[in-house]
PDB file of C-alpha atoms and ligand atoms in Angstrom:
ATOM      1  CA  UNK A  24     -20.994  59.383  -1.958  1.00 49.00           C
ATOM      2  CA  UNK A  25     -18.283  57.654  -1.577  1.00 70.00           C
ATOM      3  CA  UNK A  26     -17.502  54.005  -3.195  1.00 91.00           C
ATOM      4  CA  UNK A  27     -18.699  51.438  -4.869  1.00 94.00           C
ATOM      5  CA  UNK A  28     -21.640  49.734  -4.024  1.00 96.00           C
ATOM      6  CA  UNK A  29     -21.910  46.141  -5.609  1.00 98.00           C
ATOM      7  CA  UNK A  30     -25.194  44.182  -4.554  1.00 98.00           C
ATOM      8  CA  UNK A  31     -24.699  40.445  -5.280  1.00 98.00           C
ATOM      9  CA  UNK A  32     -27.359  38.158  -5.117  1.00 98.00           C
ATOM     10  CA  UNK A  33     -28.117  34.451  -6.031  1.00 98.00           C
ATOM     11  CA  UNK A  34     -31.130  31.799  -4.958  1.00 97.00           C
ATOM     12  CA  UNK A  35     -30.351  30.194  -1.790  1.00 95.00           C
ATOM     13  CA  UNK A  36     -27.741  27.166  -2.333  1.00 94.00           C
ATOM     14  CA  UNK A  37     -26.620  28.746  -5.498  1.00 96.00           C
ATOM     15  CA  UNK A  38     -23.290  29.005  -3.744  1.00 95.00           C
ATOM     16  CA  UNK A  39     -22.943  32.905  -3.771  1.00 96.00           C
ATOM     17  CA  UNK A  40     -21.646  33.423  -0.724  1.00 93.00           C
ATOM     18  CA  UNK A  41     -18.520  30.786  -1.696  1.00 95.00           C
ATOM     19  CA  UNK A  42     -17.897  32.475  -4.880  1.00 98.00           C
ATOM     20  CA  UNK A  43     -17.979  35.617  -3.018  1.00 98.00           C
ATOM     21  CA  UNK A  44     -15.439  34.746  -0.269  1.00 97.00           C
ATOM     22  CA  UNK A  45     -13.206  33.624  -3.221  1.00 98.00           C
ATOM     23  CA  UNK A  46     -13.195  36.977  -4.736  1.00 98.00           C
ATOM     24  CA  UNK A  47     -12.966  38.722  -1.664  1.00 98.00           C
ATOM     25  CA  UNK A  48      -9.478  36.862  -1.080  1.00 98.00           C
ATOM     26  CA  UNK A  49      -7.910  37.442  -4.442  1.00 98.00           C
ATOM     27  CA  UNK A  50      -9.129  41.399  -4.470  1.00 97.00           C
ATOM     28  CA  UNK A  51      -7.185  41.321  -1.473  1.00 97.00           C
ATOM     29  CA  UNK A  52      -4.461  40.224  -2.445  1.00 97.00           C
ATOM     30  CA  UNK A  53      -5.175  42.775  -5.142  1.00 97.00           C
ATOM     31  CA  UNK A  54      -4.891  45.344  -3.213  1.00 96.00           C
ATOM     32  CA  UNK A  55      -8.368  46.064  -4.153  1.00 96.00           C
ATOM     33  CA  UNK A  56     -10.289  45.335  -0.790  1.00 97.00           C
ATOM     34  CA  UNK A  57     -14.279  45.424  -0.108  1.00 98.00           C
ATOM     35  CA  UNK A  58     -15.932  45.050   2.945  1.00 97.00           C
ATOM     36  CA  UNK A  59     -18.141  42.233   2.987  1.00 97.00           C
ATOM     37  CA  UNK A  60     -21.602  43.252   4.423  1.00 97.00           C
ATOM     38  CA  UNK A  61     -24.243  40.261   4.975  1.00 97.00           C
ATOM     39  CA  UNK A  62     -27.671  41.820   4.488  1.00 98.00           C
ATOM     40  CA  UNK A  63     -29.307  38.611   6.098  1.00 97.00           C
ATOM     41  CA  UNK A  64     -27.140  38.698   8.851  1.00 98.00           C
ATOM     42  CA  UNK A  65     -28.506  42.726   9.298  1.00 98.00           C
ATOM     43  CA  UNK A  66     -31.498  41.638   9.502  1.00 98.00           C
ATOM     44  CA  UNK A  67     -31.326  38.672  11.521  1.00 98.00           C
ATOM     45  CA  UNK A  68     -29.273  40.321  14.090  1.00 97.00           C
ATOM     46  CA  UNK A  69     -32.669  42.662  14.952  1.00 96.00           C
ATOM     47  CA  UNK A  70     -34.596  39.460  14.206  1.00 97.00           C
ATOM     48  CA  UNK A  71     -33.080  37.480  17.021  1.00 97.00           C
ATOM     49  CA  UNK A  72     -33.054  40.837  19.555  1.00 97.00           C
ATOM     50  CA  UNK A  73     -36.717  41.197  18.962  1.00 96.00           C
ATOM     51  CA  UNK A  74     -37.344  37.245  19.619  1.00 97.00           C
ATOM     52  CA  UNK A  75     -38.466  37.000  15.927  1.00 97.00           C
ATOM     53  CA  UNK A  76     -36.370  33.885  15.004  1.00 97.00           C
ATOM     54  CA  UNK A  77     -34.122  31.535  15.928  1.00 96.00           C
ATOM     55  CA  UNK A  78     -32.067  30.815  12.721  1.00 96.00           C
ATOM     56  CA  UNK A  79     -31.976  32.830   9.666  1.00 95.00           C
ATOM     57  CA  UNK A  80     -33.611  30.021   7.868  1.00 95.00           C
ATOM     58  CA  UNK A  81     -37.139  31.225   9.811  1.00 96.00           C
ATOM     59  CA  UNK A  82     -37.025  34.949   8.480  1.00 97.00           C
ATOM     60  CA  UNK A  83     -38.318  34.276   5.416  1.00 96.00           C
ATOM     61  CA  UNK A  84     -41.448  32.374   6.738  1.00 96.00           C
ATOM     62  CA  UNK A  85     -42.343  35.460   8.765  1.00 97.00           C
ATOM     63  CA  UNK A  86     -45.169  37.808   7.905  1.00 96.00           C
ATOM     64  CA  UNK A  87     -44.789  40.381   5.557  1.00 95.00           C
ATOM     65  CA  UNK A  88     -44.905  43.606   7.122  1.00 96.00           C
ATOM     66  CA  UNK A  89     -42.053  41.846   9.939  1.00 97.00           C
ATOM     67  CA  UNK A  90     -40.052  40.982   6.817  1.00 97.00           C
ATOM     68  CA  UNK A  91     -40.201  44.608   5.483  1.00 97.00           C
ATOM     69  CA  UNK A  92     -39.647  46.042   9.030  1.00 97.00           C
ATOM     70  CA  UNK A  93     -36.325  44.467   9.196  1.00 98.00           C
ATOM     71  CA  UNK A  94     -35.057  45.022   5.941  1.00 98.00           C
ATOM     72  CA  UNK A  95     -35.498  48.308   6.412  1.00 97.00           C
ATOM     73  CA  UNK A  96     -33.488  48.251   9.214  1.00 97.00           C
ATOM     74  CA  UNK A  97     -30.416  46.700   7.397  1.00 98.00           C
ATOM     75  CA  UNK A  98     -30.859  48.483   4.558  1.00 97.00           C
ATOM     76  CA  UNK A  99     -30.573  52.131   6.720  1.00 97.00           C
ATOM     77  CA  UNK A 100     -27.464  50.155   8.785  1.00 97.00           C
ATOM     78  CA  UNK A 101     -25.648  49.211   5.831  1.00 97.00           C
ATOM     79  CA  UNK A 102     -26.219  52.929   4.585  1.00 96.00           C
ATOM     80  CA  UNK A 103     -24.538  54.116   6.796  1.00 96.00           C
ATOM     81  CA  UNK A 104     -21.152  52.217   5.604  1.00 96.00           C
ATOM     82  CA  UNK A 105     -19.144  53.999   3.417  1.00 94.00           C
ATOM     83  CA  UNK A 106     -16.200  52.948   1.278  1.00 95.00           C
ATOM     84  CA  UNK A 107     -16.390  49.670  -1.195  1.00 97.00           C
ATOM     85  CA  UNK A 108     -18.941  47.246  -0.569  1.00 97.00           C
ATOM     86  CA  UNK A 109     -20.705  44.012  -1.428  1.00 98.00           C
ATOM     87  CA  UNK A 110     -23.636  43.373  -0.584  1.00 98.00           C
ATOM     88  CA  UNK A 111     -24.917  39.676  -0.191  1.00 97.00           C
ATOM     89  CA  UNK A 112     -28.396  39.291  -0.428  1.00 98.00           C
ATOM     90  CA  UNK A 113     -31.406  38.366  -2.348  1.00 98.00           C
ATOM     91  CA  UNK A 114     -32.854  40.002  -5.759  1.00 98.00           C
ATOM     92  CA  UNK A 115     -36.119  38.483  -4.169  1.00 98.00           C
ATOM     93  CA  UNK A 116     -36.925  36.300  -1.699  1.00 98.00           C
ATOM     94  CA  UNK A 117     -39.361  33.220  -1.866  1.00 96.00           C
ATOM     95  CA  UNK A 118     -41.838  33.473   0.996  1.00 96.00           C
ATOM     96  CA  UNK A 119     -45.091  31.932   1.313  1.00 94.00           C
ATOM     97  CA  UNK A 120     -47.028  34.780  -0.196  1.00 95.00           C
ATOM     98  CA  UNK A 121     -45.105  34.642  -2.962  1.00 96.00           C
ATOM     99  CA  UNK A 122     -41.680  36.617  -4.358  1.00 98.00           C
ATOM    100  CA  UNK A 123     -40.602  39.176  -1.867  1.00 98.00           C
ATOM    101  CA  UNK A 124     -38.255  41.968  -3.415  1.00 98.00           C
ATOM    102  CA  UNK A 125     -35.421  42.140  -2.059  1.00 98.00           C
ATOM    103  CA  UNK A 126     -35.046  45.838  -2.656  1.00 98.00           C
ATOM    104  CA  UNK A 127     -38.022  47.558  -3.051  1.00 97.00           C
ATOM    105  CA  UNK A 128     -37.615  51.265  -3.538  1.00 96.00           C
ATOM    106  CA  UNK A 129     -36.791  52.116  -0.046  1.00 95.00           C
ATOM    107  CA  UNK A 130     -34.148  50.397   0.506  1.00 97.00           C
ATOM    108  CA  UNK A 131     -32.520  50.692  -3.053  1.00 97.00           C
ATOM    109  CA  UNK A 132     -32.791  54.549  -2.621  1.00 95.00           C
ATOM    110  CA  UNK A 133     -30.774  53.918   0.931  1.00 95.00           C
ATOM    111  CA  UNK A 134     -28.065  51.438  -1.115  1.00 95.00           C
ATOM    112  CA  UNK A 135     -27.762  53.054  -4.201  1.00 95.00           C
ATOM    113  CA  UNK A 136     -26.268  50.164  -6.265  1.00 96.00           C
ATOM    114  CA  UNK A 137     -23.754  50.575  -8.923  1.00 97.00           C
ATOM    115  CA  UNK A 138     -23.750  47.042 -10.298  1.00 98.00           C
ATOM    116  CA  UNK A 139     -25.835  44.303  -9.533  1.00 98.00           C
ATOM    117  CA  UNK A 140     -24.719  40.733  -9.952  1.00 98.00           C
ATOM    118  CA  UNK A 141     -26.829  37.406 -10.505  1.00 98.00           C
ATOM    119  CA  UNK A 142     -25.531  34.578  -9.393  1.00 98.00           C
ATOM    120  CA  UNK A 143     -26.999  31.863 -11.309  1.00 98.00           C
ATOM    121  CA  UNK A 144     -27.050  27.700 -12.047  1.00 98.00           C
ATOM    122  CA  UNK A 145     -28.560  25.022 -13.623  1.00 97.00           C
ATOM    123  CA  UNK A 146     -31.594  24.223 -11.527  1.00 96.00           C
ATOM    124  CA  UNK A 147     -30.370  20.621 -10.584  1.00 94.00           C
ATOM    125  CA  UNK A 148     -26.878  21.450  -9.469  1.00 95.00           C
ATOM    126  CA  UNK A 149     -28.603  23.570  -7.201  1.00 95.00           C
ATOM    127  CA  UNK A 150     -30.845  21.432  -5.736  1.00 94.00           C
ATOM    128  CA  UNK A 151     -28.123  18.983  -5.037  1.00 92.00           C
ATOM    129  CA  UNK A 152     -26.388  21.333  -2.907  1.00 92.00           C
ATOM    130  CA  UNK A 153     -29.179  21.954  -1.297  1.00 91.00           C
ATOM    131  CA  UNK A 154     -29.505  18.753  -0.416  1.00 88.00           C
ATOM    132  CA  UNK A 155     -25.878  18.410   0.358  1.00 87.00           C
ATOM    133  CA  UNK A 156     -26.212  21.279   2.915  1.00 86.00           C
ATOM    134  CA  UNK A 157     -26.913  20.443   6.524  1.00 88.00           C
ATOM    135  CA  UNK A 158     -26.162  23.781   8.119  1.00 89.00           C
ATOM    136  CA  UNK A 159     -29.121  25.411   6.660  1.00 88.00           C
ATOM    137  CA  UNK A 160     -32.431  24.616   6.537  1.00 87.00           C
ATOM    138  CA  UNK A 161     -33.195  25.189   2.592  1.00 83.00           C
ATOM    139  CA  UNK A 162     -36.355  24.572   1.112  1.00 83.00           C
ATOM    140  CA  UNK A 163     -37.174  21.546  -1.281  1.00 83.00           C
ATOM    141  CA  UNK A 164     -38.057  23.125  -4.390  1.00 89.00           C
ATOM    142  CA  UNK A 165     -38.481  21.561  -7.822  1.00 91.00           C
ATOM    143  CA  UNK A 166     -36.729  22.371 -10.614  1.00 92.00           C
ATOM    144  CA  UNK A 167     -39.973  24.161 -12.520  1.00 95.00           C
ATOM    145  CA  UNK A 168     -40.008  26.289  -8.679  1.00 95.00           C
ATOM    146  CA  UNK A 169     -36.835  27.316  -8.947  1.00 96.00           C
ATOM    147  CA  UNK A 170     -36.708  27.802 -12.765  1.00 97.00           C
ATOM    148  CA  UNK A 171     -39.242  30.369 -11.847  1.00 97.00           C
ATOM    149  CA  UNK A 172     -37.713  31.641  -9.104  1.00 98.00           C
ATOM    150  CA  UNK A 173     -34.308  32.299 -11.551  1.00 98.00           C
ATOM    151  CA  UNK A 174     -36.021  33.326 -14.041  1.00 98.00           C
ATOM    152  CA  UNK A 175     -38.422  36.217 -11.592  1.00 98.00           C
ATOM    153  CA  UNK A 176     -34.632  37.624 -10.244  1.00 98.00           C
ATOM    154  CA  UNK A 177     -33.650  38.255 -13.834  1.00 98.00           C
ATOM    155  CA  UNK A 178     -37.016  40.280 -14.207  1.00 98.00           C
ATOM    156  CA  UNK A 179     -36.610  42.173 -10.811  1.00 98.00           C
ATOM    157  CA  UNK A 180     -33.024  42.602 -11.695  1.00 98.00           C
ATOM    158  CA  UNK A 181     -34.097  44.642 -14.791  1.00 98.00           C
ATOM    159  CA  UNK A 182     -36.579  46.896 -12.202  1.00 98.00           C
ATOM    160  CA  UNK A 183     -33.787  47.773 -10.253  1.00 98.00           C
ATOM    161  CA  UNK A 184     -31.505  48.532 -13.164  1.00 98.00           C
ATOM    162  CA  UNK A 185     -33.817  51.124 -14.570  1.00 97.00           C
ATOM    163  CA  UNK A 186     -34.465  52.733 -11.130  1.00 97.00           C
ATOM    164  CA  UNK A 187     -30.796  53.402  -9.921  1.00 96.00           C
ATOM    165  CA  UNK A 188     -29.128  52.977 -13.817  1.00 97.00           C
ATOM    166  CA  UNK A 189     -26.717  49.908 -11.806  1.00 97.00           C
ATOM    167  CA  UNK A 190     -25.276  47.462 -14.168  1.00 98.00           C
ATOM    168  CA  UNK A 191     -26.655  43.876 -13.868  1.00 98.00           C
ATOM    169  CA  UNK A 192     -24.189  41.210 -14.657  1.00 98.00           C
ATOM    170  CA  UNK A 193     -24.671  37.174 -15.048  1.00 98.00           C
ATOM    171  CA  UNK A 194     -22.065  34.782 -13.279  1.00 98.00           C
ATOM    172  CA  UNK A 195     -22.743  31.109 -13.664  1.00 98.00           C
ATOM    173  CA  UNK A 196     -21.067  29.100 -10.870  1.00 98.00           C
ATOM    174  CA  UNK A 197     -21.735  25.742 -12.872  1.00 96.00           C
ATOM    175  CA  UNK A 198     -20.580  22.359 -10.528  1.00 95.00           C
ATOM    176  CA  UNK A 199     -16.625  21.751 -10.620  1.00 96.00           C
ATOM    177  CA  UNK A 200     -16.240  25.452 -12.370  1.00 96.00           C
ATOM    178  CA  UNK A 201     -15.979  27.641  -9.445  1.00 97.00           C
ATOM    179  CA  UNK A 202     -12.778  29.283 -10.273  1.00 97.00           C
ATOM    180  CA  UNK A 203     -14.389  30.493 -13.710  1.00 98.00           C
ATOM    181  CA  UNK A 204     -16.958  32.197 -11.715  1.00 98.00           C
ATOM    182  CA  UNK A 205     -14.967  33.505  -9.198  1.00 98.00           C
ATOM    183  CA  UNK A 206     -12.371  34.712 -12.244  1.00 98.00           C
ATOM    184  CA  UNK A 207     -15.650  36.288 -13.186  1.00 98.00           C
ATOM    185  CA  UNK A 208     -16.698  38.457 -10.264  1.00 98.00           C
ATOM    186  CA  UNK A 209     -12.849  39.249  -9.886  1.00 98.00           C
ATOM    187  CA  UNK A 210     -12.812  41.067 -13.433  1.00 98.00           C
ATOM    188  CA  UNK A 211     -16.206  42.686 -12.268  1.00 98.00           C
ATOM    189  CA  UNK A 212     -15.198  44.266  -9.094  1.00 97.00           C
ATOM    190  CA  UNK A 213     -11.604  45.495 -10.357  1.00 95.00           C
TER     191      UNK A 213
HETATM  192  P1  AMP B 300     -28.785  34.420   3.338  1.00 52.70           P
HETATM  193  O1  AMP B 300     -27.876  34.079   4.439  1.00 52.70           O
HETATM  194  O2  AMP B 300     -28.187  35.327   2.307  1.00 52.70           O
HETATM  195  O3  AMP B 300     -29.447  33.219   2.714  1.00 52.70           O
HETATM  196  O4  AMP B 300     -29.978  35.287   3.968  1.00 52.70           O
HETATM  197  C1  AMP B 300     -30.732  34.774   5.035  1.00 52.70           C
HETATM  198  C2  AMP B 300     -32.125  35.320   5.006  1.00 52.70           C
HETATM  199  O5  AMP B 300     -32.106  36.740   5.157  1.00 52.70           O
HETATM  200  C3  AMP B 300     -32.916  35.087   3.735  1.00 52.70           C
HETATM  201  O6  AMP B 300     -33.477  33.790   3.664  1.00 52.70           O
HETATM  202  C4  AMP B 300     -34.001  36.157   3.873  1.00 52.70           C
HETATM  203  O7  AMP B 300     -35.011  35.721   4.749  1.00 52.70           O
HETATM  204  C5  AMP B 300     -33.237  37.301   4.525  1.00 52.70           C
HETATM  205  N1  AMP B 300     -32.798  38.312   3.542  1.00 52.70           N
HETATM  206  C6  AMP B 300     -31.550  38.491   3.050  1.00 52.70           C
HETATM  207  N2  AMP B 300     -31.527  39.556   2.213  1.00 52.70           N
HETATM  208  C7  AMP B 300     -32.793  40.046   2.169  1.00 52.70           C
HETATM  209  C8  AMP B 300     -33.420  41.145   1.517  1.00 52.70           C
HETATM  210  N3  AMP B 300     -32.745  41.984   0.714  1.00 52.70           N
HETATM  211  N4  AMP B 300     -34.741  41.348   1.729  1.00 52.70           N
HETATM  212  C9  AMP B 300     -35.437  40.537   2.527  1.00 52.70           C
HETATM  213  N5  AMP B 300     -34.923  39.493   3.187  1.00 52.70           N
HETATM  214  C10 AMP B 300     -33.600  39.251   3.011  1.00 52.70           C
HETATM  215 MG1   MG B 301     -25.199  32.572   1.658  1.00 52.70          MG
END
């Protein structure tokens, strides 16, 4: 197996998909490039095909056994990439049935993660982008939701840790400090 497999992950508006762009550029420049693999954009791909959806947004209000159908799907797609890659996805995902994982054992056993990243913030800073986000359709939580929603990716972050012996590391991308977090995943992909 060749490569490094980094899974980064962060509650929706949490800004993980800026940081990671950011990095992406300066390990470039690097000369230490990853491919950039969207998991959500896996799954929505077969989503959309199989007249599931119409934006991303509406995949996580699906039923359960869809949801698991199509990450499946990615997961076995993104497999089947070798070299060094991030992942950008979800350590779970907030559905209305509650938390969904987003990698139960199937689909770690099919990534094989050597470090897992948290993206994290304070709750309000991430509701206010949220807010301040009109090309998604995010959902209104409260602070106390998403506290708990934090808090539960921490928990399943541990879980995933013990079954594949990954790394799990914290990067805060606090408001007006994004540099400092992208200086952060920088050092951790090097
Ligand atoms: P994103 O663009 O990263 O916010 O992802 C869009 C959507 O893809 C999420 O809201 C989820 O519905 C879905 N998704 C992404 N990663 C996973 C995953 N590992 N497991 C289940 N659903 C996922
Ligand atoms: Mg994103």
């Amino acid at each position: 197996m060749a490569g490094t497999k980094c899974i980064i992950t962060g509650v929706p508006g949490v800004g993980k998909t800026t940081v990671i762009t950011e990095a992406l550029k300066r390990l470039e420049e690097a000369g230490r490039p990853y491919a950039y693999l969207s998991f959500g954009s896996f799954m929505f791909e077969v989503a959309a095909k199989k007249g599931l959806v119409k934006n991303r947004d509406e995949m996580r209000l699906l039923g359960k056994d869809d949801q698991r159908q199509l990450q499946q799907e990615a997961a076995g797609e993104i497999a089947r990439i070798d070299g060094d890659v991030i992942v950008d996805t979800h350590a779970s995902v907030k559905t209305p049935k509650g938390y969904l994982p987003g990698l139960p054992e199937w689909v770690l056993e099919a990534l094989r993660p050597d470090l897992f990243v948290l993206i994290e913030t304070d709750e309000d800073q991430i509701l206010g982008r949220r807010f301040g986000d009109p090309s998604r359709i995010r959902d209104l939580d409260t602070y106390g939701a998403l506290r708990s929603h934090q808090s539960f990716n921490r928990a399943i972050a541990a879980a995933y840790a013990m079954k594949t012996g990954c790394t799990v590391a914290i990067v805060t991308n606090a408001d007006h400090l994004l540099d400092r977090a992208v200086d952060q995943l920088v050092t951790l992909l090097s």
